[in-house]
Amino acid sequence: VIMLFGIIVIATLLSHMLTAGTYERILVDGRQRVVPSTFQFIDSSPLSVMDMLRAFSKGFGKAHEVIWVVLTSGIMFGILEKTKMIEHVVGTLVKKMGTDKKELTIILMTVIFSLFGIFVGYENNIALVPIAAIMILAIGGDLMLAAGVSVAAITIGFGLSPINPYTVGTGHRIAELPLYSGAILRTILCSVAVLSLAFYNLKYYRKTLNDPAFSLTKNIKTIDLKLSKSIDAYQMSGHNYLMLGIFILGMGLMLFGIFQYGWFFKEISGIFILITIVASMFSRLTPNEIGQTVLKSVGIVAPGAFMVGFATTITIILQEGQISDTIAYYLSNGLSLFPSYISAVLMSGSQSILNFMIPSGSGQALATLPIMIPAGELAGMTRQCSILAFQIGDGVTNMINPTLGGLIAMLGLCRVPFDKWLQFIFPITMIILGISLCFLLLSVLIGWS
């Protein structure tokens, strides 16, 4: 809370320090796209203290769909956990895999969750995060490791996905390149990044096993996420299979709607409610138990939902201060002054900074790539290289982006505080960023097109 509030105050002060500016925008396929070379300074509109305070309600209003997804997913898993289905599924799975394969489990979970990020999306996977928490606790890990194998893996898989429709897809349409071209290099980069994360998670797991005091989440309560009996005692009952079937059918319906009809937050939360209702009907729980479980679940996930609203407030302040375009203009204006190699790294760094102001991948692409692509060409970069620079700047820094509602929401479901998350994830973020920049420099070297 204090960290995000500090960023909000800084954003407000920037509205006094920077001259407001704007680019002209045109409507393309229902989305606003920036028109390059149309930037102009305008009368500044610095925000007052009252403007900053009003921005909180606007931020929570804008983020209401994400907040509702967090609450409904928490309620859904609260009911499913109360039926003991999740506990028996995880216990039986660990029993079948064997307790001697814990390290392999961590690597496989990291890879599997990254595949969810690559092929399913980002916020669409929010419902799977609590399963990772229970699974990791069952093999002796902590909640931070659970976030590492799920939240971090989803984030990297989605951010560096060779088929990301929001970043790569939008970028290719803007650059007028074949859709998802250059997939081989992006696939290699994504694979290396995911494997680096997997072994980083494994290293953390070994440290916490050798020294439990090393755990970054040792003081967070996990009593309702831990298995209640020994692994050998777990066996799936008919009722467990029924509850699992309801969950799988609901998630299948959600994915069908996402890919077939473009469902998003409203529909996803609606499916979570549907799963909750159907599961409650067959749960053997009394109405009183259901009501208590719902309220308890809301209490558990409420801090994460609250942080989503806080994070969105930062974006609101930057928009109302009309300084986002000014920052984009200054960051892109000097790229042509440097050799192509340096320009590529600077472009990726610029996108990283802009990512904190425009956390939406497609929104950032539409706002910045029409500016960055011509700037990159003046610096000797191909359009494919410029899109890769954008993807790296957006995708890798998503792991440490406090304005990204989906990240804050998933961390909330893992009960991981953001400051502790930064302490855990920052080193591997820098490693993956370094690897990614090496790939970017290689793409410039070979004139990747």
Short mmCIF file of C-alpha atoms in Angstrom, two decimals:
data_model
loop_
_atom_site.label_atom_id
_atom_site.label_comp_id
_atom_site.label_asym_id
_atom_site.label_seq_id
_atom_site.Cartn_x
_atom_site.Cartn_y
_atom_site.Cartn_z
CA VAL A 1 0.00 0.00 0.00
CA ILE A 2 2.73 2.46 0.97
CA MET A 3 4.81 1.63 -2.11
CA LEU A 4 1.93 2.12 -4.53
CA PHE A 5 0.82 5.29 -2.77
CA GLY A 6 4.35 6.64 -3.14
CA ILE A 7 4.23 6.00 -6.90
CA ILE A 8 0.87 7.78 -7.04
CA VAL A 9 2.39 10.84 -5.33
CA ILE A 10 5.38 10.79 -7.73
CA ALA A 11 3.06 10.58 -10.75
CA THR A 12 1.14 13.58 -9.43
CA LEU A 13 4.37 15.56 -8.98
CA LEU A 14 5.43 14.69 -12.55
CA SER A 15 2.31 16.44 -13.83
CA HIS A 16 3.82 19.64 -12.37
CA MET A 17 7.35 18.98 -13.65
CA LEU A 18 6.68 17.92 -17.26
CA THR A 19 4.98 19.92 -19.99
CA ALA A 20 1.77 18.28 -21.16
CA GLY A 21 1.75 16.99 -24.73
CA THR A 22 -0.30 14.90 -27.10
CA TYR A 23 -0.22 12.98 -30.36
CA GLU A 24 -3.11 12.92 -32.77
CA ARG A 25 -4.91 9.58 -32.87
CA ILE A 26 -7.00 7.81 -35.48
CA LEU A 27 -9.50 5.00 -35.08
CA VAL A 28 -8.27 1.70 -36.60
CA ASP A 29 -10.28 -1.49 -36.12
CA GLY A 30 -12.09 0.11 -33.21
CA ARG A 31 -8.88 1.08 -31.38
CA GLN A 32 -7.16 4.45 -31.09
CA ARG A 33 -3.76 4.48 -32.83
CA VAL A 34 -1.16 7.23 -32.49
CA VAL A 35 -0.24 9.18 -35.64
CA PRO A 36 3.57 9.67 -35.70
CA SER A 37 5.07 13.13 -36.25
CA THR A 38 1.97 14.83 -34.84
CA PHE A 39 3.23 15.47 -31.32
CA GLN A 40 2.64 18.91 -29.92
CA PHE A 41 2.98 20.48 -26.51
CA ILE A 42 -0.23 21.74 -24.97
CA ASP A 43 -1.17 23.73 -21.91
CA SER A 44 -0.13 21.81 -18.84
CA SER A 45 -2.78 20.52 -16.49
CA PRO A 46 -0.96 19.77 -13.24
CA LEU A 47 -3.02 17.80 -10.75
CA SER A 48 -3.94 19.24 -7.38
CA VAL A 49 -4.06 17.22 -4.18
CA MET A 50 -7.83 16.91 -4.59
CA ASP A 51 -7.36 15.73 -8.19
CA MET A 52 -5.04 13.01 -6.88
CA LEU A 53 -7.59 11.97 -4.25
CA ARG A 54 -10.38 11.87 -6.83
CA ALA A 55 -8.21 9.62 -9.00
CA PHE A 56 -8.56 6.79 -6.47
CA SER A 57 -12.29 6.36 -7.10
CA LYS A 58 -11.68 6.63 -10.86
CA GLY A 59 -8.92 4.02 -10.65
CA PHE A 60 -11.11 1.59 -8.75
CA GLY A 61 -13.93 2.30 -11.20
CA LYS A 62 -11.75 1.56 -14.21
CA ALA A 63 -10.39 -1.61 -12.59
CA HIS A 64 -13.77 -2.92 -11.40
CA GLU A 65 -13.82 -5.83 -13.86
CA VAL A 66 -10.40 -7.10 -12.74
CA ILE A 67 -11.36 -6.60 -9.09
CA TRP A 68 -14.55 -8.62 -9.63
CA VAL A 69 -12.58 -11.42 -11.35
CA VAL A 70 -10.30 -11.61 -8.29
CA LEU A 71 -13.24 -11.77 -5.89
CA THR A 72 -15.22 -14.34 -7.91
CA SER A 73 -12.19 -16.58 -8.46
CA GLY A 74 -11.47 -16.45 -4.73
CA ILE A 75 -15.07 -17.40 -3.92
CA MET A 76 -15.03 -20.23 -6.46
CA PHE A 77 -11.86 -21.74 -5.04
CA GLY A 78 -13.12 -21.23 -1.51
CA ILE A 79 -16.14 -23.41 -2.25
CA LEU A 80 -14.11 -26.02 -4.16
CA GLU A 81 -11.53 -26.13 -1.36
CA LYS A 82 -14.31 -26.50 1.25
CA THR A 83 -15.54 -29.63 -0.56
CA LYS A 84 -11.99 -31.04 -0.18
CA MET A 85 -11.84 -31.67 -3.94
CA ILE A 86 -8.70 -29.60 -4.55
CA GLU A 87 -6.94 -31.12 -1.57
CA HIS A 88 -7.68 -34.67 -2.75
CA VAL A 89 -6.71 -33.91 -6.35
CA VAL A 90 -3.37 -32.44 -5.28
CA GLY A 91 -2.73 -35.14 -2.66
CA THR A 92 -3.52 -37.94 -5.12
CA LEU A 93 -1.40 -36.33 -7.84
CA VAL A 94 1.62 -35.97 -5.53
CA LYS A 95 1.09 -39.56 -4.36
CA LYS A 96 1.09 -40.90 -7.95
CA MET A 97 4.14 -38.82 -8.98
CA GLY A 98 6.05 -39.90 -5.90
CA THR A 99 7.57 -37.71 -3.22
CA ASP A 100 11.05 -38.34 -4.65
CA LYS A 101 10.31 -36.23 -7.76
CA LYS A 102 9.72 -32.88 -6.10
CA GLU A 103 12.42 -31.04 -8.04
CA LEU A 104 11.11 -32.39 -11.34
CA THR A 105 7.63 -31.25 -10.26
CA ILE A 106 8.87 -27.67 -9.83
CA ILE A 107 10.45 -27.60 -13.29
CA LEU A 108 7.38 -29.18 -14.91
CA MET A 109 4.98 -26.80 -13.16
CA THR A 110 7.02 -23.79 -14.30
CA VAL A 111 6.95 -25.03 -17.88
CA ILE A 112 3.24 -25.94 -17.80
CA PHE A 113 2.16 -22.57 -16.38
CA SER A 114 4.33 -20.80 -18.96
CA LEU A 115 2.49 -22.74 -21.66
CA PHE A 116 -0.79 -21.45 -20.20
CA GLY A 117 0.64 -17.95 -20.59
CA ILE A 118 1.74 -18.61 -24.17
CA PHE A 119 -1.43 -20.25 -25.46
CA VAL A 120 -4.28 -19.13 -23.15
CA GLY A 121 -3.40 -15.55 -22.18
CA TYR A 122 -2.71 -13.68 -18.97
CA GLU A 123 -5.67 -12.83 -16.74
CA ASN A 124 -7.47 -15.86 -18.21
CA ASN A 125 -5.22 -18.05 -16.02
CA ILE A 126 -5.97 -16.32 -12.74
CA ALA A 127 -8.14 -19.21 -11.52
CA LEU A 128 -5.25 -21.68 -11.72
CA VAL A 129 -2.95 -19.81 -9.32
CA PRO A 130 -4.44 -21.20 -6.06
CA ILE A 131 -3.93 -24.75 -7.37
CA ALA A 132 -0.21 -24.00 -7.71
CA ALA A 133 -0.16 -22.74 -4.12
CA ILE A 134 -1.66 -25.95 -2.75
CA MET A 135 0.57 -28.11 -4.96
CA ILE A 136 3.79 -26.36 -3.99
CA LEU A 137 2.93 -26.38 -0.27
CA ALA A 138 2.24 -30.12 -0.58
CA ILE A 139 5.83 -30.81 -1.72
CA GLY A 140 7.40 -28.63 0.96
CA GLY A 141 7.69 -25.31 -0.86
CA ASP A 142 6.36 -21.93 0.26
CA LEU A 143 3.92 -19.38 -1.16
CA MET A 144 6.71 -17.42 -2.85
CA LEU A 145 7.76 -20.52 -4.78
CA ALA A 146 4.10 -21.05 -5.69
CA ALA A 147 4.05 -17.54 -7.17
CA GLY A 148 7.34 -18.28 -8.95
CA VAL A 149 6.08 -21.41 -10.72
CA SER A 150 2.69 -19.91 -11.56
CA VAL A 151 2.57 -16.09 -11.64
CA ALA A 152 6.13 -15.60 -12.94
CA ALA A 153 5.82 -18.44 -15.44
CA ILE A 154 2.49 -17.17 -16.79
CA THR A 155 3.94 -13.65 -17.01
CA ILE A 156 7.07 -14.67 -18.91
CA GLY A 157 5.21 -17.12 -21.15
CA PHE A 158 2.65 -14.46 -22.04
CA GLY A 159 5.16 -11.60 -22.31
CA LEU A 160 7.62 -13.39 -24.60
CA SER A 161 5.09 -15.57 -26.42
CA PRO A 162 5.81 -15.77 -30.17
CA ILE A 163 2.04 -15.72 -30.78
CA ASN A 164 1.01 -13.02 -28.30
CA PRO A 165 -1.96 -11.36 -30.05
CA TYR A 166 -1.76 -8.17 -27.96
CA THR A 167 1.90 -7.31 -28.46
CA VAL A 168 3.35 -9.27 -31.40
CA GLY A 169 0.04 -9.48 -33.26
CA THR A 170 -0.77 -5.78 -32.84
CA GLY A 171 2.83 -4.85 -33.63
CA HIS A 172 2.84 -6.84 -36.86
CA ARG A 173 -0.38 -5.18 -37.99
CA ILE A 174 1.04 -1.73 -37.28
CA ALA A 175 4.35 -2.57 -39.01
CA GLU A 176 2.53 -4.24 -41.91
CA LEU A 177 4.49 -7.48 -41.46
CA PRO A 178 3.16 -11.04 -41.86
CA LEU A 179 1.27 -11.96 -38.68
CA TYR A 180 3.50 -13.81 -36.17
CA SER A 181 6.46 -13.78 -38.55
CA GLY A 182 9.86 -14.38 -36.96
CA ALA A 183 8.37 -16.98 -34.64
CA ILE A 184 11.49 -19.19 -34.55
CA LEU A 185 13.74 -16.63 -32.86
CA ARG A 186 10.96 -15.61 -30.46
CA THR A 187 10.27 -19.25 -29.59
CA ILE A 188 13.94 -19.85 -28.76
CA LEU A 189 14.04 -16.69 -26.61
CA CYS A 190 10.85 -17.66 -24.77
CA SER A 191 12.12 -21.19 -24.14
CA VAL A 192 15.46 -19.99 -22.74
CA ALA A 193 13.67 -17.49 -20.48
CA VAL A 194 11.24 -20.10 -19.13
CA LEU A 195 14.01 -22.63 -18.43
CA SER A 196 16.04 -19.92 -16.68
CA LEU A 197 13.03 -19.20 -14.46
CA ALA A 198 12.51 -22.93 -13.79
CA PHE A 199 16.05 -23.41 -12.50
CA TYR A 200 15.83 -20.16 -10.52
CA ASN A 201 12.70 -21.54 -8.82
CA LEU A 202 14.51 -24.81 -8.17
CA LYS A 203 17.44 -22.98 -6.59
CA TYR A 204 15.08 -21.07 -4.29
CA TYR A 205 13.32 -24.33 -3.34
CA ARG A 206 16.61 -25.96 -2.36
CA LYS A 207 17.58 -22.96 -0.23
CA THR A 208 14.29 -22.96 1.66
CA LEU A 209 14.54 -26.70 2.28
CA ASN A 210 18.05 -26.35 3.70
CA ASP A 211 17.17 -23.25 5.71
CA PRO A 212 13.43 -22.57 6.32
CA ALA A 213 14.36 -19.11 7.65
CA PHE A 214 15.38 -18.18 4.08
CA SER A 215 11.72 -18.30 3.01
CA LEU A 216 10.38 -14.87 2.03
CA THR A 217 6.84 -15.82 3.02
CA LYS A 218 7.49 -17.74 6.22
CA ASN A 219 5.20 -15.47 8.27
CA ILE A 220 2.17 -15.77 5.99
CA LYS A 221 -0.60 -18.11 7.14
CA THR A 222 -1.12 -21.17 4.96
CA ILE A 223 -3.25 -23.37 7.20
CA ASP A 224 -6.21 -23.50 4.79
CA LEU A 225 -3.94 -24.23 1.79
CA LYS A 226 -1.99 -27.14 3.28
CA LEU A 227 -2.91 -30.80 2.99
CA SER A 228 -4.56 -32.05 6.18
CA LYS A 229 -3.23 -35.63 6.12
CA SER A 230 -0.29 -37.68 4.89
CA ILE A 231 0.21 -38.19 1.15
CA ASP A 232 -0.41 -41.95 1.35
CA ALA A 233 -3.91 -41.36 2.77
CA TYR A 234 -5.24 -39.54 -0.31
CA GLN A 235 -7.61 -41.23 -2.73
CA MET A 236 -10.18 -39.67 -5.07
CA SER A 237 -13.83 -40.40 -4.21
CA GLY A 238 -16.81 -40.22 -6.55
CA HIS A 239 -17.80 -36.88 -5.04
CA ASN A 240 -14.28 -35.53 -5.61
CA TYR A 241 -14.51 -36.54 -9.27
CA LEU A 242 -17.91 -34.84 -9.52
CA MET A 243 -16.53 -31.56 -8.16
CA LEU A 244 -13.46 -31.84 -10.42
CA GLY A 245 -15.72 -32.45 -13.41
CA ILE A 246 -17.78 -29.34 -12.64
CA PHE A 247 -14.57 -27.27 -12.44
CA ILE A 248 -13.08 -28.70 -15.66
CA LEU A 249 -16.34 -28.26 -17.60
CA GLY A 250 -16.61 -24.67 -16.37
CA MET A 251 -13.03 -23.87 -17.36
CA GLY A 252 -13.56 -25.54 -20.73
CA LEU A 253 -16.64 -23.39 -21.32
CA MET A 254 -14.61 -20.31 -20.36
CA LEU A 255 -11.80 -21.13 -22.80
CA PHE A 256 -14.30 -21.87 -25.57
CA GLY A 257 -15.91 -18.47 -25.04
CA ILE A 258 -12.54 -16.71 -24.95
CA PHE A 259 -11.32 -18.17 -28.23
CA GLN A 260 -14.66 -18.38 -30.04
CA TYR A 261 -16.45 -15.22 -28.89
CA GLY A 262 -13.69 -13.03 -27.44
CA TRP A 263 -14.92 -13.28 -23.85
CA PHE A 264 -12.96 -11.27 -21.30
CA PHE A 265 -13.26 -10.14 -17.68
CA LYS A 266 -17.06 -9.87 -17.43
CA GLU A 267 -17.66 -13.27 -18.96
CA ILE A 268 -14.77 -14.93 -17.11
CA SER A 269 -16.10 -13.75 -13.75
CA GLY A 270 -19.56 -14.89 -14.83
CA ILE A 271 -18.21 -18.40 -15.44
CA PHE A 272 -16.55 -18.37 -12.00
CA ILE A 273 -19.93 -17.53 -10.47
CA LEU A 274 -21.58 -20.30 -12.49
CA ILE A 275 -19.01 -22.86 -11.29
CA THR A 276 -19.54 -21.65 -7.72
CA ILE A 277 -23.34 -22.04 -7.96
CA VAL A 278 -23.25 -25.50 -9.54
CA ALA A 279 -20.51 -26.74 -7.19
CA SER A 280 -22.47 -25.42 -4.18
CA MET A 281 -25.59 -27.30 -5.32
CA PHE A 282 -23.69 -30.62 -5.31
CA SER A 283 -21.26 -29.81 -2.49
CA ARG A 284 -23.16 -31.39 0.44
CA LEU A 285 -22.57 -28.10 2.29
CA THR A 286 -25.33 -26.44 4.29
CA PRO A 287 -26.49 -22.94 3.26
CA ASN A 288 -24.80 -21.58 6.39
CA GLU A 289 -21.49 -23.26 5.48
CA ILE A 290 -21.71 -21.90 1.94
CA GLY A 291 -22.37 -18.36 3.17
CA GLN A 292 -19.52 -18.47 5.68
CA THR A 293 -17.16 -19.88 3.05
CA VAL A 294 -18.05 -17.12 0.57
CA LEU A 295 -17.38 -14.35 3.10
CA LYS A 296 -14.17 -15.96 4.31
CA SER A 297 -12.95 -16.31 0.71
CA VAL A 298 -13.70 -12.66 -0.02
CA GLY A 299 -11.68 -11.68 3.04
CA ILE A 300 -8.68 -13.70 1.82
CA VAL A 301 -8.55 -12.23 -1.71
CA ALA A 302 -9.73 -8.70 -0.84
CA PRO A 303 -6.18 -7.30 -0.31
CA GLY A 304 -5.19 -8.36 -3.84
CA ALA A 305 -8.35 -6.86 -5.29
CA PHE A 306 -7.67 -3.63 -3.38
CA MET A 307 -4.14 -3.43 -4.83
CA VAL A 308 -5.53 -3.71 -8.38
CA GLY A 309 -7.52 -0.50 -7.81
CA PHE A 310 -4.47 1.21 -6.33
CA ALA A 311 -2.32 0.23 -9.32
CA THR A 312 -4.89 1.49 -11.83
CA THR A 313 -4.99 4.85 -10.03
CA ILE A 314 -1.41 5.47 -11.20
CA THR A 315 -2.47 5.12 -14.84
CA ILE A 316 -5.41 7.48 -14.27
CA ILE A 317 -3.13 10.19 -12.85
CA LEU A 318 -0.69 9.97 -15.78
CA GLN A 319 -3.57 10.22 -18.23
CA GLU A 320 -5.22 13.18 -16.52
CA GLY A 321 -1.89 14.99 -16.22
CA GLN A 322 -1.48 14.45 -20.01
CA ILE A 323 2.19 13.55 -19.66
CA SER A 324 2.21 9.99 -21.05
CA ASP A 325 2.62 11.22 -24.64
CA THR A 326 5.28 13.72 -23.53
CA ILE A 327 7.34 10.94 -21.96
CA ALA A 328 6.92 8.78 -25.10
CA TYR A 329 8.04 11.70 -27.27
CA TYR A 330 11.19 12.37 -25.26
CA LEU A 331 12.10 8.67 -25.09
CA SER A 332 11.73 8.12 -28.85
CA ASN A 333 13.13 11.43 -30.05
CA GLY A 334 16.80 10.66 -29.46
CA LEU A 335 16.98 7.09 -30.80
CA SER A 336 18.23 8.13 -34.25
CA LEU A 337 21.25 9.84 -32.64
CA PHE A 338 22.83 6.49 -31.71
CA PRO A 339 24.13 3.44 -33.62
CA SER A 340 21.53 0.74 -34.28
CA TYR A 341 22.81 -1.55 -31.50
CA ILE A 342 22.56 1.15 -28.85
CA SER A 343 19.24 2.36 -30.28
CA ALA A 344 17.80 -1.16 -29.97
CA VAL A 345 18.72 -1.38 -26.28
CA LEU A 346 17.48 2.16 -25.63
CA MET A 347 14.21 1.41 -27.41
CA SER A 348 13.65 -1.64 -25.23
CA GLY A 349 14.50 0.42 -22.14
CA SER A 350 12.09 3.14 -23.25
CA GLN A 351 9.31 0.59 -23.63
CA SER A 352 10.09 -0.72 -20.15
CA ILE A 353 9.54 2.77 -18.72
CA LEU A 354 6.37 3.28 -20.74
CA ASN A 355 5.11 -0.11 -19.57
CA PHE A 356 4.66 1.30 -16.06
CA MET A 357 2.36 4.00 -17.47
CA ILE A 358 0.52 1.88 -20.07
CA PRO A 359 0.38 -1.66 -18.63
CA SER A 360 -1.91 -2.93 -21.41
CA GLY A 361 0.20 -4.68 -24.07
CA SER A 362 -2.07 -3.79 -26.99
CA GLY A 363 -2.64 -0.30 -25.60
CA GLN A 364 1.08 0.31 -25.35
CA ALA A 365 1.62 -1.07 -28.87
CA LEU A 366 -0.99 1.26 -30.35
CA ALA A 367 0.38 4.22 -28.39
CA THR A 368 4.11 3.75 -28.97
CA LEU A 369 4.91 1.52 -31.98
CA PRO A 370 3.70 4.05 -34.58
CA ILE A 371 6.34 6.34 -33.03
CA MET A 372 9.06 3.78 -32.31
CA ILE A 373 9.03 1.92 -35.65
CA PRO A 374 9.91 4.99 -37.77
CA ALA A 375 12.45 6.05 -35.12
CA GLY A 376 13.99 2.58 -35.28
CA GLU A 377 14.23 2.67 -39.08
CA LEU A 378 16.03 6.02 -38.90
CA ALA A 379 18.50 4.34 -36.53
CA GLY A 380 19.06 1.43 -38.94
CA MET A 381 16.79 -1.15 -37.27
CA THR A 382 14.37 -3.39 -39.13
CA ARG A 383 10.70 -3.31 -38.19
CA GLN A 384 10.94 -6.84 -36.83
CA CYS A 385 13.75 -5.74 -34.51
CA SER A 386 11.68 -2.79 -33.28
CA ILE A 387 8.77 -5.09 -32.43
CA LEU A 388 11.12 -7.44 -30.55
CA ALA A 389 12.53 -4.47 -28.62
CA PHE A 390 8.96 -3.50 -27.73
CA GLN A 391 8.02 -7.06 -26.73
CA ILE A 392 11.05 -7.37 -24.44
CA GLY A 393 10.47 -3.99 -22.82
CA ASP A 394 6.81 -4.77 -22.23
CA GLY A 395 6.96 -8.51 -21.51
CA VAL A 396 9.94 -8.91 -19.18
CA THR A 397 9.25 -5.87 -16.99
CA ASN A 398 5.68 -7.09 -16.48
CA MET A 399 7.14 -9.23 -13.68
CA ILE A 400 7.94 -6.12 -11.63
CA ASN A 401 5.17 -3.80 -12.83
CA PRO A 402 3.01 -2.55 -9.91
CA THR A 403 0.51 -0.98 -12.33
CA LEU A 404 -0.28 -4.34 -14.00
CA GLY A 405 -3.61 -5.33 -12.47
CA GLY A 406 -3.38 -9.00 -13.46
CA LEU A 407 0.00 -9.40 -11.75
CA ILE A 408 -1.21 -7.77 -8.53
CA ALA A 409 -4.37 -9.89 -8.61
CA MET A 410 -2.51 -13.19 -9.02
CA LEU A 411 -0.02 -12.28 -6.31
CA GLY A 412 -2.99 -11.54 -4.09
CA LEU A 413 -4.34 -15.05 -4.67
CA CYS A 414 -0.93 -16.41 -3.65
CA ARG A 415 -0.99 -14.07 -0.61
CA VAL A 416 2.42 -12.70 -1.60
CA PRO A 417 3.11 -9.04 -0.69
CA PHE A 418 4.48 -6.98 -3.58
CA ASP A 419 7.62 -5.85 -1.72
CA LYS A 420 8.53 -9.47 -0.96
CA TRP A 421 7.75 -10.36 -4.57
CA LEU A 422 10.22 -7.73 -5.79
CA GLN A 423 12.87 -9.15 -3.50
CA PHE A 424 12.33 -12.61 -5.01
CA ILE A 425 11.72 -11.81 -8.68
CA PHE A 426 14.07 -8.88 -9.36
CA PRO A 427 17.29 -10.97 -9.83
CA ILE A 428 15.73 -13.37 -12.35
CA THR A 429 14.01 -10.46 -14.09
CA MET A 430 17.41 -8.86 -14.67
CA ILE A 431 18.85 -12.19 -15.87
CA ILE A 432 16.01 -12.74 -18.35
CA LEU A 433 16.24 -9.10 -19.45
CA GLY A 434 19.98 -9.58 -20.12
CA ILE A 435 19.30 -12.76 -22.12
CA SER A 436 16.56 -11.01 -24.08
CA LEU A 437 18.78 -8.04 -24.92
CA CYS A 438 21.42 -10.45 -26.25
CA PHE A 439 18.77 -11.88 -28.58
CA LEU A 440 17.81 -8.33 -29.57
CA LEU A 441 21.41 -7.42 -30.41
CA LEU A 442 21.69 -10.64 -32.43
CA SER A 443 18.56 -9.67 -34.38
CA VAL A 444 20.12 -6.30 -35.21
CA LEU A 445 23.38 -7.98 -36.22
CA ILE A 446 21.69 -10.31 -38.71
CA GLY A 447 19.29 -7.64 -39.98
CA TRP A 448 16.34 -9.79 -38.85
CA SER A 449 13.35 -9.05 -41.06
#
